[in-house]
Amino acid sequence: MGDTSAGSSSPQEGHPTAPSHRTGLEGAGLTPAATASAMTAPSRTAISLTVNGVRHRVTVEDRWTLVGLLRDHLDLTGTKIGCDRSECGACTVLMDGKPVYACCQLAVWADGADVHTVEGLAHDGRLTPLQQAFIDHNAPQCGFCTPGQLMTATALLHTVPRPDAAQVKQALVGVLCRCSNYNAIVEAVVAAGAQQGGAA
Amino acid sequence: MSEAVQPFTTIGHVTPRVDAIARVTGQARYTNDLKLPGMLYARVLRSPHPHARIRHIDTREAARLPGVRAVITHENAQVVWGAGAVAGGRQYSDAIKEITRQRRYIFNNPVRCVGDAVAAVAATDRHIAEQALALIQIDYELLPFVLEPEAALAADAPRIWPEGNLCLDVHNQAAPVVAEHGDLAAGFAAAEQVFEQRYDTGFVHNAQLEPRCALAHWQGETLTLYTPTQGIANCRHDMARDLGLEDQHVRVVCHYMGGGFGNKNQNQDADLIAAILARHTNAPVMLEYTRRDDWLGMHGRWPTVQQYTVGVKHDGTVTAIQLIGFSGMGPYRKNAGGIGGLELYACPNRSRSLSPVYTNRTTSGNFRAPSEPHGVFGIESIMDDIAYTLGMDPVAFTFKNMLRPTAEQPFTNYSLDACIQMGVEQFGWQARRNVIAGSDAGPIKRGAGFSFMMFRAALGMSSAIVQVDARQRYTLFVGVTDVGPGAKTTMGMIAAEALGVPLSQVEVVSGDTDRCPYSVGESGSRTTIMTGMAVVEAVKDLQQQIAARGMPTGDDILIASATPSPTIEGKMRQCFGAHFVEVEVDTRLGTTRIIKYVAIHESGRIINPQTARDQIRGAVIQGIGQALHEDLLYDPASGQPLTTGYYRARHLTHLDVPTIEVHFLEVDDGYGPFGAKTVGESGIILAPAAVANAIFNATGKRMTSLPITRDKLLGAMA
């Protein structure tokens, strides 16, 4: 793959021999191998998935991530990309009820899945008790991690109706907040659970 | 004069943010959520070397890749990024353009740190853009590098700039920044004991969750830039200057942004790169940084070395303070590199010599209270040491030595005593502190520490426009973007209070230079004070018009604008605070757990208690991260950064975080909008010092290096 340039002593940024999750997949046999210099059309797969209750049949490139499918091709930009490499949790969505990092799910793996994003929480404009609790407790500061916190907390409230602060922190540990509004986020989730007994 | 604070109708009451629904439903559109027809995607290629000259760069193969529309490098896109260096931004004036030789371009040659931008590609698809980067061939000549500020000042150090490694200031001079008061020699002569200590503090990345991005779009000669920025007016002016345009031919739009904490003010090179690619391709261009791009291409708090010498009498009176400091700025002096803290003390004999130094690390820049937390950690560590050595309670030592108003330097109000006293009571200082540091038996040792501060709450210029229509709906136009503290809501509340109407009758228009007047930019703890004052003055003007002409009818509106530039007539205007922390240190593992954290703040009248409280809590937690975890480590042999990203720099998660108890002491000093001061930066200033002092009280070991990681603690206790 490509030449290393004379005189440089380490691989360039973005060089194909530098590992990335996309090129790594080729070695794992999950995509057809691409030759070094030929630009072949990316391979595609037809999938069917449900997002926020709506069925989509879509042909995806095998290299697309789920978050890329949601944001770029289904116009659901509520799910954010904070790192694209599974260390921040901003991209958390629910897949068959479980919180997953959408940046580390290939779109093709979502074939047949039931996906829920932040846009699907409110129904007919009515916010869930959790969303209202986020507003009441000032849980979003810059708001960028808010969808990830909301989706993870939604999953928690389905399984633990009235979590205490320790349970909330344990469940949400995978979603970072650099504004560090952690105290308010926990207070909001605990309040939502206490108020509704878990109906989210 | 300070008065006891009575609540108003709107101000002082917990108020949900006006845009809260958009934030919790995913409807809020951040820059990277936007799409324009025909939009291209861009990526940046970065240097893999800490210091190198580009001998040759070949972009032909990249340019030939189907889908690639433009490739730019230093050869075909030489644009000075004024705000990127030499105290830039508005200070990259015509005068300094004449004299400076150290310009920072969007693509530099030589490259001076791993991550320095060398090229950018715009393509029809992100994947194509990434593949194109890999096809750019660069012949580098490797140069020697230096990573540490003191080493960079050695005579034989590799020169990062021809003029040497001491940073230039706005007068184009390479000189330490020196501030001296009184007579240092006399002060040391009067001392009965002299203490010396060296401290060092690590680089702390701003690490905002939204990675840098920029969407640029030209229509004829007019540029529209959608970008996450804390200051749309500043960004617009910087873009115009750097691209050779008039301000009115640049429009900057930002309605939502995912944090910045100081790295999203002015324009950034990402904005310029996107704009230039958009001009080359005649299409909108969305430039996106990866998380690693952001770590290496944006900035973080400068690492420092601080050498203190303090003279003191046996009764605890400080007679002399000397600081010799070094700040590692990376290859470009993007911001000041300051080290604050000395000004907290009344000692008349003080000297600070500060050398901002070029290094081949990623650039340093402003991060929430840019000059404070590391400096306060340094000086309050040595003062804490002195107190314990003399057998004094650090609180008593502080009361003896902290700066107070004088006849020569009055304050608008002063409540530092009250803040500290409140903290002593709320926290239970006497019960939680060990009189002898380290006296807890262990293996888990408990202890308590405290720190105190004053911080600027100065007035300054900003603008606001307010109008009313025939249905008595008010519209407030302010150039804020709401980086997270809730400025839209705060400005709306100030307007509502001044107008005497409910907040629901006020619409706030923000985030677009085409619609909003100048605002100073949400940084430096200035928005509430400066833009808030402009709101108050604009409302007064509107009310005078209403009194003279009556409410508008039909399609008429009344409109008023104000750009006040208030002064405080020579007085000091400060916020005050004190933080008290209790920790448990597991001496077997070197881990530190925070058990209790009490933050006392006097920030004038609090406009919105909820957002103010969460500004403090969030800032404190960032400060705890600085105290215990965050750093950007480099491999000294290769100059490669090792801990780029959240996982490696060990940012705090939900499970790491204690509940922060915040108490506001409210006063109205008669200045600012309704006596409001500022909250945005105050919370971070004291956390590293308070946590470090608590660790000393628990273990008896003075930790002189931030972050206080497990290996350092275990080493100290071995």
GROMACS .gro file of N, CA and C in nm, chain B residues 324-454:
model
  393
  524ILE      N    1   1.030   3.224   3.992
  524ILE     CA    2   1.092   3.214   3.860
  524ILE      C    3   1.018   3.103   3.788
  525GLY      N    4   0.952   3.138   3.681
  525GLY     CA    5   0.863   3.043   3.616
  525GLY      C    6   0.894   3.025   3.469
  526PHE      N    7   0.862   2.906   3.419
  526PHE     CA    8   0.878   2.874   3.278
  526PHE      C    9   0.749   2.810   3.229
  527SER      N   10   0.701   2.854   3.116
  527SER     CA   11   0.581   2.795   3.058
  527SER      C   12   0.616   2.736   2.923
  528GLY      N   13   0.581   2.609   2.904
  528GLY     CA   14   0.606   2.542   2.777
  528GLY      C   15   0.494   2.575   2.680
  529MET      N   16   0.523   2.652   2.576
  529MET     CA   17   0.417   2.703   2.490
  529MET      C   18   0.398   2.621   2.364
  530GLY      N   19   0.481   2.518   2.341
  530GLY     CA   20   0.477   2.454   2.211
  530GLY      C   21   0.549   2.544   2.111
  531PRO      N   22   0.529   2.519   1.981
  531PRO     CA   23   0.611   2.592   1.884
  531PRO      C   24   0.565   2.735   1.857
  532TYR      N   25   0.444   2.769   1.904
  532TYR     CA   26   0.389   2.901   1.874
  532TYR      C   27   0.333   2.959   2.002
  533ARG      N   28   0.359   3.087   2.026
  533ARG     CA   29   0.303   3.145   2.148
  533ARG      C   30   0.162   3.193   2.115
  534LYS      N   31   0.068   3.103   2.131
  534LYS     CA   32  -0.070   3.135   2.093
  534LYS      C   33  -0.134   3.227   2.196
  535ASN      N   34  -0.100   3.207   2.322
  535ASN     CA   35  -0.155   3.290   2.429
  535ASN      C   36  -0.043   3.326   2.527
  536ALA      N   37  -0.077   3.388   2.640
  536ALA     CA   38   0.023   3.457   2.720
  536ALA      C   39   0.122   3.365   2.791
  537GLY      N   40   0.078   3.251   2.842
  537GLY     CA   41   0.169   3.167   2.919
  537GLY      C   42   0.187   3.212   3.063
  538GLY      N   43   0.087   3.278   3.118
  538GLY     CA   44   0.100   3.337   3.251
  538GLY      C   45   0.097   3.235   3.364
  539ILE      N   46   0.149   3.276   3.477
  539ILE     CA   47   0.142   3.198   3.601
  539ILE      C   48   0.096   3.292   3.711
  540GLY      N   49  -0.029   3.278   3.751
  540GLY     CA   50  -0.085   3.368   3.851
  540GLY      C   51  -0.063   3.317   3.992
  541GLY      N   52  -0.106   3.393   4.089
  541GLY     CA   53  -0.102   3.349   4.228
  541GLY      C   54  -0.036   3.447   4.322
  542LEU      N   55   0.072   3.513   4.281
  542LEU     CA   56   0.142   3.603   4.373
  542LEU      C   57   0.051   3.716   4.420
  543GLU      N   58  -0.037   3.757   4.328
  543GLU     CA   59  -0.118   3.875   4.359
  543GLU      C   60  -0.223   3.848   4.468
  544LEU      N   61  -0.234   3.722   4.513
  544LEU     CA   62  -0.327   3.691   4.620
  544LEU      C   63  -0.275   3.737   4.755
  545TYR      N   64  -0.146   3.768   4.762
  545TYR     CA   65  -0.083   3.794   4.891
  545TYR      C   66  -0.051   3.941   4.909
  546ALA      N   67  -0.059   3.986   5.033
  546ALA     CA   68  -0.036   4.127   5.065
  546ALA      C   69   0.112   4.161   5.072
  547CYS      N   70   0.198   4.060   5.078
  547CYS     CA   71   0.341   4.084   5.093
  547CYS      C   72   0.389   4.191   4.996
  548PRO      N   73   0.446   4.299   5.044
  548PRO     CA   74   0.481   4.411   4.956
  548PRO      C   75   0.604   4.385   4.870
  549ASN      N   76   0.684   4.284   4.904
  549ASN     CA   77   0.809   4.258   4.832
  549ASN      C   78   0.793   4.131   4.749
  550ARG      N   79   0.763   4.150   4.620
  550ARG     CA   80   0.730   4.035   4.535
  550ARG      C   81   0.802   4.050   4.403
  551SER      N   82   0.843   3.938   4.348
  551SER     CA   83   0.904   3.940   4.215
  551SER      C   84   0.863   3.815   4.140
  552ARG      N   85   0.820   3.836   4.017
  552ARG     CA   86   0.789   3.722   3.930
  552ARG      C   87   0.861   3.742   3.798
  553SER      N   88   0.938   3.643   3.759
  553SER     CA   89   1.002   3.643   3.628
  553SER      C   90   0.951   3.522   3.555
  554LEU      N   91   0.883   3.546   3.446
  554LEU     CA   92   0.815   3.438   3.375
  554LEU      C   93   0.871   3.427   3.234
  555SER      N   94   0.920   3.310   3.199
  555SER     CA   95   0.973   3.288   3.065
  555SER      C   96   0.881   3.193   2.988
  556PRO      N   97   0.806   3.244   2.891
  556PRO     CA   98   0.734   3.152   2.802
  556PRO      C   99   0.833   3.100   2.698
  557VAL      N  100   0.833   2.970   2.678
  557VAL     CA  101   0.939   2.906   2.602
  557VAL      C  102   0.882   2.821   2.491
  558TYR      N  103   0.945   2.826   2.375
  558TYR     CA  104   0.905   2.738   2.265
  558TYR      C  105   0.955   2.596   2.292
  559THR      N  106   0.872   2.499   2.261
  559THR     CA  107   0.911   2.358   2.269
  559THR      C  108   0.850   2.287   2.149
  560ASN      N  109   0.899   2.168   2.121
  560ASN     CA  110   0.845   2.092   2.007
  560ASN      C  111   0.732   1.999   2.051
  561ARG      N  112   0.648   2.048   2.141
  561ARG     CA  113   0.528   1.977   2.179
  561ARG      C  114   0.410   2.044   2.114
  562THR      N  115   0.293   1.987   2.127
  562THR     CA  116   0.175   2.050   2.071
  562THR      C  117   0.153   2.187   2.138
  563THR      N  118   0.084   2.274   2.066
  563THR     CA  119   0.070   2.412   2.112
  563THR      C  120  -0.004   2.422   2.244
  564SER      N  121   0.038   2.513   2.328
  564SER     CA  122  -0.035   2.547   2.450
  564SER      C  123  -0.120   2.670   2.426
  565GLY      N  124  -0.230   2.680   2.497
  565GLY     CA  125  -0.317   2.796   2.481
  565GLY      C  126  -0.414   2.806   2.597
  566ASN      N  127  -0.512   2.893   2.579
  566ASN     CA  128  -0.602   2.924   2.690
  566ASN      C  129  -0.695   2.808   2.725
  567PHE      N  130  -0.699   2.779   2.851
  567PHE     CA  131  -0.795   2.683   2.905
  567PHE      C  132  -0.845   2.743   3.035
  568ARG      N  133  -0.971   2.759   3.047
  568ARG     CA  134  -1.044   2.807   3.163
  568ARG      C  135  -0.954   2.861   3.274
  569ALA      N  136  -0.961   2.992   3.295
  569ALA     CA  137  -0.872   3.061   3.388
  569ALA      C  138  -0.727   3.033   3.351
  570PRO      N  139  -0.685   3.081   3.234
  570PRO     CA  140  -0.560   3.034   3.173
  570PRO      C  141  -0.437   3.043   3.261
  571SER      N  142  -0.425   3.147   3.343
  571SER     CA  143  -0.301   3.163   3.419
  571SER      C  144  -0.311   3.117   3.563
  572GLU      N  145  -0.425   3.063   3.600
  572GLU     CA  146  -0.450   3.046   3.745
  572GLU      C  147  -0.426   2.910   3.810
  573PRO      N  148  -0.493   2.803   3.770
  573PRO     CA  149  -0.489   2.686   3.858
  573PRO      C  150  -0.349   2.635   3.886
  574HIS      N  151  -0.262   2.637   3.787
  574HIS     CA  152  -0.127   2.585   3.807
  574HIS      C  153  -0.046   2.677   3.897
  575GLY      N  154  -0.066   2.809   3.881
  575GLY     CA  155   0.006   2.905   3.965
  575GLY      C  156  -0.044   2.903   4.108
  576VAL      N  157  -0.174   2.893   4.124
  576VAL     CA  158  -0.230   2.888   4.259
  576VAL      C  159  -0.186   2.759   4.328
  577PHE      N  160  -0.176   2.650   4.251
  577PHE     CA  161  -0.123   2.525   4.307
  577PHE      C  162   0.017   2.549   4.360
  578GLY      N  163   0.101   2.617   4.282
  578GLY     CA  164   0.240   2.638   4.322
  578GLY      C  165   0.250   2.720   4.449
  579ILE      N  166   0.187   2.837   4.446
  579ILE     CA  167   0.209   2.926   4.559
  579ILE      C  168   0.136   2.878   4.684
  580GLU      N  169   0.019   2.817   4.666
  580GLU     CA  170  -0.050   2.774   4.787
  580GLU      C  171   0.006   2.643   4.841
  581SER      N  172   0.083   2.570   4.761
  581SER     CA  173   0.155   2.455   4.814
  581SER      C  174   0.268   2.501   4.905
  582ILE      N  175   0.343   2.601   4.861
  582ILE     CA  176   0.456   2.642   4.945
  582ILE      C  177   0.406   2.715   5.069
  583MET      N  178   0.299   2.792   5.056
  583MET     CA  179   0.247   2.860   5.174
  583MET      C  180   0.189   2.759   5.273
  584ASP      N  181   0.128   2.654   5.220
  584ASP     CA  182   0.073   2.548   5.306
  584ASP      C  183   0.188   2.479   5.381
  585ASP      N  184   0.297   2.454   5.309
  585ASP     CA  185   0.416   2.395   5.371
  585ASP      C  186   0.467   2.484   5.483
  586ILE      N  187   0.474   2.614   5.456
  586ILE     CA  188   0.526   2.708   5.555
  586ILE      C  189   0.436   2.707   5.679
  587ALA      N  190   0.305   2.709   5.657
  587ALA     CA  191   0.212   2.710   5.770
  587ALA      C  192   0.236   2.589   5.859
  588TYR      N  193   0.243   2.472   5.797
  588TYR     CA  194   0.260   2.350   5.878
  588TYR      C  195   0.395   2.348   5.947
  589THR      N  196   0.500   2.396   5.878
  589THR     CA  197   0.632   2.398   5.941
  589THR      C  198   0.633   2.489   6.063
  590LEU      N  199   0.560   2.599   6.054
  590LEU     CA  200   0.553   2.692   6.167
  590LEU      C  201   0.450   2.648   6.271
  591GLY      N  202   0.381   2.536   6.244
  591GLY     CA  203   0.279   2.490   6.339
  591GLY      C  204   0.152   2.573   6.335
  592MET      N  205   0.124   2.637   6.220
  592MET     CA  206   0.004   2.721   6.211
  592MET      C  207  -0.104   2.652   6.129
  593ASP      N  208  -0.229   2.681   6.164
  593ASP     CA  209  -0.342   2.642   6.081
  593ASP      C  210  -0.334   2.720   5.949
  594PRO      N  211  -0.339   2.653   5.833
  594PRO     CA  212  -0.329   2.726   5.706
  594PRO      C  213  -0.434   2.836   5.692
  595VAL      N  214  -0.549   2.819   5.754
  595VAL     CA  215  -0.651   2.925   5.747
  595VAL      C  216  -0.602   3.049   5.821
  596ALA      N  217  -0.546   3.029   5.940
  596ALA     CA  218  -0.494   3.143   6.016
  596ALA      C  219  -0.378   3.208   5.942
  597PHE      N  220  -0.293   3.126   5.882
  597PHE     CA  221  -0.181   3.178   5.805
  597PHE      C  222  -0.231   3.263   5.688
  598THR      N  223  -0.337   3.216   5.625
  598THR     CA  224  -0.394   3.290   5.512
  598THR      C  225  -0.453   3.423   5.557
  599PHE      N  226  -0.529   3.421   5.666
  599PHE     CA  227  -0.586   3.547   5.715
  599PHE      C  228  -0.477   3.649   5.741
  600LYS      N  229  -0.362   3.600   5.784
  600LYS     CA  230  -0.253   3.691   5.816
  600LYS      C  231  -0.190   3.751   5.690
  601ASN      N  232  -0.195   3.680   5.580
  601ASN     CA  233  -0.113   3.719   5.465
  601ASN      C  234  -0.189   3.752   5.337
  602MET      N  235  -0.319   3.727   5.333
  602MET     CA  236  -0.390   3.747   5.206
  602MET      C  237  -0.408   3.895   5.176
  603LEU      N  238  -0.418   3.925   5.049
  603LEU     CA  239  -0.434   4.064   5.008
  603LEU      C  240  -0.568   4.118   5.055
  604ARG      N  241  -0.565   4.239   5.110
  604ARG     CA  242  -0.688   4.305   5.152
  604ARG      C  243  -0.693   4.444   5.087
  605PRO      N  244  -0.809   4.506   5.083
  605PRO     CA  245  -0.816   4.642   5.028
  605PRO      C  246  -0.732   4.738   5.111
  606THR      N  247  -0.675   4.835   5.042
  606THR     CA  248  -0.599   4.939   5.111
  606THR      C  249  -0.653   5.074   5.065
  607ALA      N  250  -0.605   5.179   5.130
  607ALA     CA  251  -0.645   5.314   5.087
  607ALA      C  252  -0.598   5.340   4.944
  608GLU      N  253  -0.479   5.289   4.912
  608GLU     CA  254  -0.427   5.313   4.776
  608GLU      C  255  -0.500   5.228   4.674
  609GLN      N  256  -0.543   5.110   4.711
  609GLN     CA  257  -0.610   5.020   4.617
  609GLN      C  258  -0.741   4.971   4.680
  610PRO      N  259  -0.848   5.050   4.663
  610PRO     CA  260  -0.978   5.004   4.716
  610PRO      C  261  -1.038   4.899   4.624
  611PHE      N  262  -1.129   4.821   4.680
  611PHE     CA  263  -1.206   4.724   4.603
  611PHE      C  264  -1.350   4.774   4.594
  612THR      N  265  -1.427   4.723   4.500
  612THR     CA  266  -1.569   4.756   4.495
  612THR      C  267  -1.641   4.691   4.613
  613ASN      N  268  -1.595   4.572   4.650
  613ASN     CA  269  -1.637   4.508   4.775
  613ASN      C  270  -1.535   4.399   4.806
  614TYR      N  271  -1.538   4.346   4.928
  614TYR     CA  272  -1.437   4.246   4.966
  614TYR      C  273  -1.503   4.145   5.058
  615SER      N  274  -1.498   4.018   5.019
  615SER     CA  275  -1.562   3.918   5.106
  615SER      C  276  -1.478   3.792   5.122
  616LEU      N  277  -1.348   3.805   5.112
  616LEU     CA  278  -1.263   3.686   5.123
  616LEU      C  279  -1.269   3.626   5.264
  617ASP      N  280  -1.265   3.712   5.366
  617ASP     CA  281  -1.279   3.660   5.503
  617ASP      C  282  -1.408   3.579   5.517
  618ALA      N  283  -1.515   3.638   5.467
  618ALA     CA  284  -1.646   3.573   5.483
  618ALA      C  285  -1.650   3.441   5.408
  619CYS      N  286  -1.590   3.436   5.291
  619CYS     CA  287  -1.589   3.310   5.214
  619CYS      C  288  -1.514   3.202   5.290
  620ILE      N  289  -1.395   3.237   5.339
  620ILE     CA  290  -1.314   3.137   5.409
  620ILE      C  291  -1.385   3.093   5.536
  621GLN      N  292  -1.441   3.188   5.608
  621GLN     CA  293  -1.511   3.154   5.733
  621GLN      C  294  -1.629   3.062   5.705
  622MET      N  295  -1.702   3.092   5.600
  622MET     CA  296  -1.818   3.008   5.566
  622MET      C  297  -1.771   2.866   5.534
  623GLY      N  298  -1.660   2.855   5.462
  623GLY     CA  299  -1.608   2.724   5.428
  623GLY      C  300  -1.564   2.647   5.551
  624VAL      N  301  -1.496   2.716   5.641
  624VAL     CA  302  -1.452   2.651   5.765
  624VAL      C  303  -1.571   2.587   5.836
  625GLU      N  304  -1.684   2.660   5.838
  625GLU     CA  305  -1.802   2.608   5.909
  625GLU      C  306  -1.873   2.499   5.830
  626GLN      N  307  -1.898   2.526   5.701
  626GLN     CA  308  -1.974   2.429   5.621
  626GLN      C  309  -1.901   2.296   5.608
  627PHE      N  310  -1.770   2.304   5.597
  627PHE     CA  311  -1.688   2.185   5.573
  627PHE      C  312  -1.657   2.110   5.702
  628GLY      N  313  -1.648   2.184   5.812
  628GLY     CA  314  -1.602   2.120   5.935
  628GLY      C  315  -1.451   2.111   5.937
  629TRP      N  316  -1.387   2.224   5.905
  629TRP     CA  317  -1.241   2.226   5.886
  629TRP      C  318  -1.166   2.175   6.009
  630GLN      N  319  -1.207   2.222   6.127
  630GLN     CA  320  -1.129   2.185   6.246
  630GLN      C  321  -1.137   2.037   6.273
  631ALA      N  322  -1.251   1.977   6.247
  631ALA     CA  323  -1.265   1.833   6.275
  631ALA      C  324  -1.194   1.749   6.170
  632ARG      N  325  -1.191   1.796   6.045
  632ARG     CA  326  -1.141   1.710   5.937
  632ARG      C  327  -0.991   1.723   5.915
  633ARG      N  328  -0.932   1.832   5.957
  633ARG     CA  329  -0.791   1.855   5.928
  633ARG      C  330  -0.704   1.786   6.033
  634ASN      N  331  -0.594   1.726   5.993
  634ASN     CA  332  -0.494   1.676   6.086
  634ASN      C  333  -0.402   1.791   6.126
  635VAL      N  334  -0.389   1.813   6.257
  635VAL     CA  335  -0.300   1.922   6.299
  635VAL      C  336  -0.156   1.889   6.259
  636ILE      N  337  -0.122   1.761   6.271
  636ILE     CA  338   0.009   1.715   6.220
  636ILE      C  339  -0.018   1.642   6.089
  637ALA      N  340   0.039   1.692   5.981
  637ALA     CA  341   0.015   1.630   5.850
  637ALA      C  342   0.067   1.488   5.850
  638GLY      N  343  -0.014   1.397   5.794
  638GLY     CA  344   0.028   1.258   5.783
  638GLY      C  345   0.010   1.177   5.908
  639SER      N  346  -0.060   1.231   6.007
  639SER     CA  347  -0.068   1.163   6.136
  639SER      C  348  -0.169   1.048   6.135
  640ASP      N  349  -0.254   1.041   6.036
  640ASP     CA  350  -0.348   0.931   6.027
  640ASP      C  351  -0.271   0.800   6.016
  641ALA      N  352  -0.318   0.695   6.086
  641ALA     CA  353  -0.240   0.571   6.093
  641ALA      C  354  -0.235   0.499   5.958
  642GLY      N  355  -0.343   0.505   5.881
  642GLY     CA  356  -0.342   0.435   5.753
  642GLY      C  357  -0.379   0.289   5.768
  643PRO      N  358  -0.367   0.200   5.664
  643PRO     CA  359  -0.305   0.231   5.534
  643PRO      C  360  -0.386   0.326   5.447
  644ILE      N  361  -0.513   0.351   5.481
  644ILE     CA  362  -0.587   0.453   5.408
  644ILE      C  363  -0.585   0.578   5.495
  645LYS      N  364  -0.522   0.682   5.446
  645LYS     CA  365  -0.500   0.802   5.526
  645LYS      C  366  -0.595   0.913   5.481
  646ARG      N  367  -0.657   0.974   5.580
  646ARG     CA  368  -0.748   1.085   5.552
  646ARG      C  369  -0.680   1.216   5.584
  647GLY      N  370  -0.722   1.320   5.509
  647GLY     CA  371  -0.669   1.453   5.542
  647GLY      C  372  -0.751   1.559   5.472
  648ALA      N  373  -0.729   1.684   5.509
  648ALA     CA  374  -0.806   1.795   5.452
  648ALA      C  375  -0.714   1.909   5.414
  649GLY      N  376  -0.752   1.976   5.305
  649GLY     CA  377  -0.674   2.091   5.259
  649GLY      C  378  -0.768   2.200   5.212
  650PHE      N  379  -0.713   2.321   5.197
  650PHE     CA  380  -0.797   2.432   5.152
  650PHE      C  381  -0.714   2.525   5.065
  651SER      N  382  -0.782   2.605   4.987
  651SER     CA  383  -0.715   2.710   4.910
  651SER      C  384  -0.814   2.824   4.889
  652PHE      N  385  -0.763   2.940   4.851
  652PHE     CA  386  -0.848   3.061   4.844
  652PHE      C  387  -0.810   3.139   4.719
  653MET      N  388  -0.897   3.228   4.679
  653MET     CA  389  -0.865   3.305   4.558
  653MET      C  390  -0.942   3.435   4.548
  654MET      N  391  -0.889   3.521   4.466
  654MET     CA  392  -0.963   3.634   4.408
  654MET      C  393  -0.947   3.620   4.257
   0.00000   0.00000   0.00000
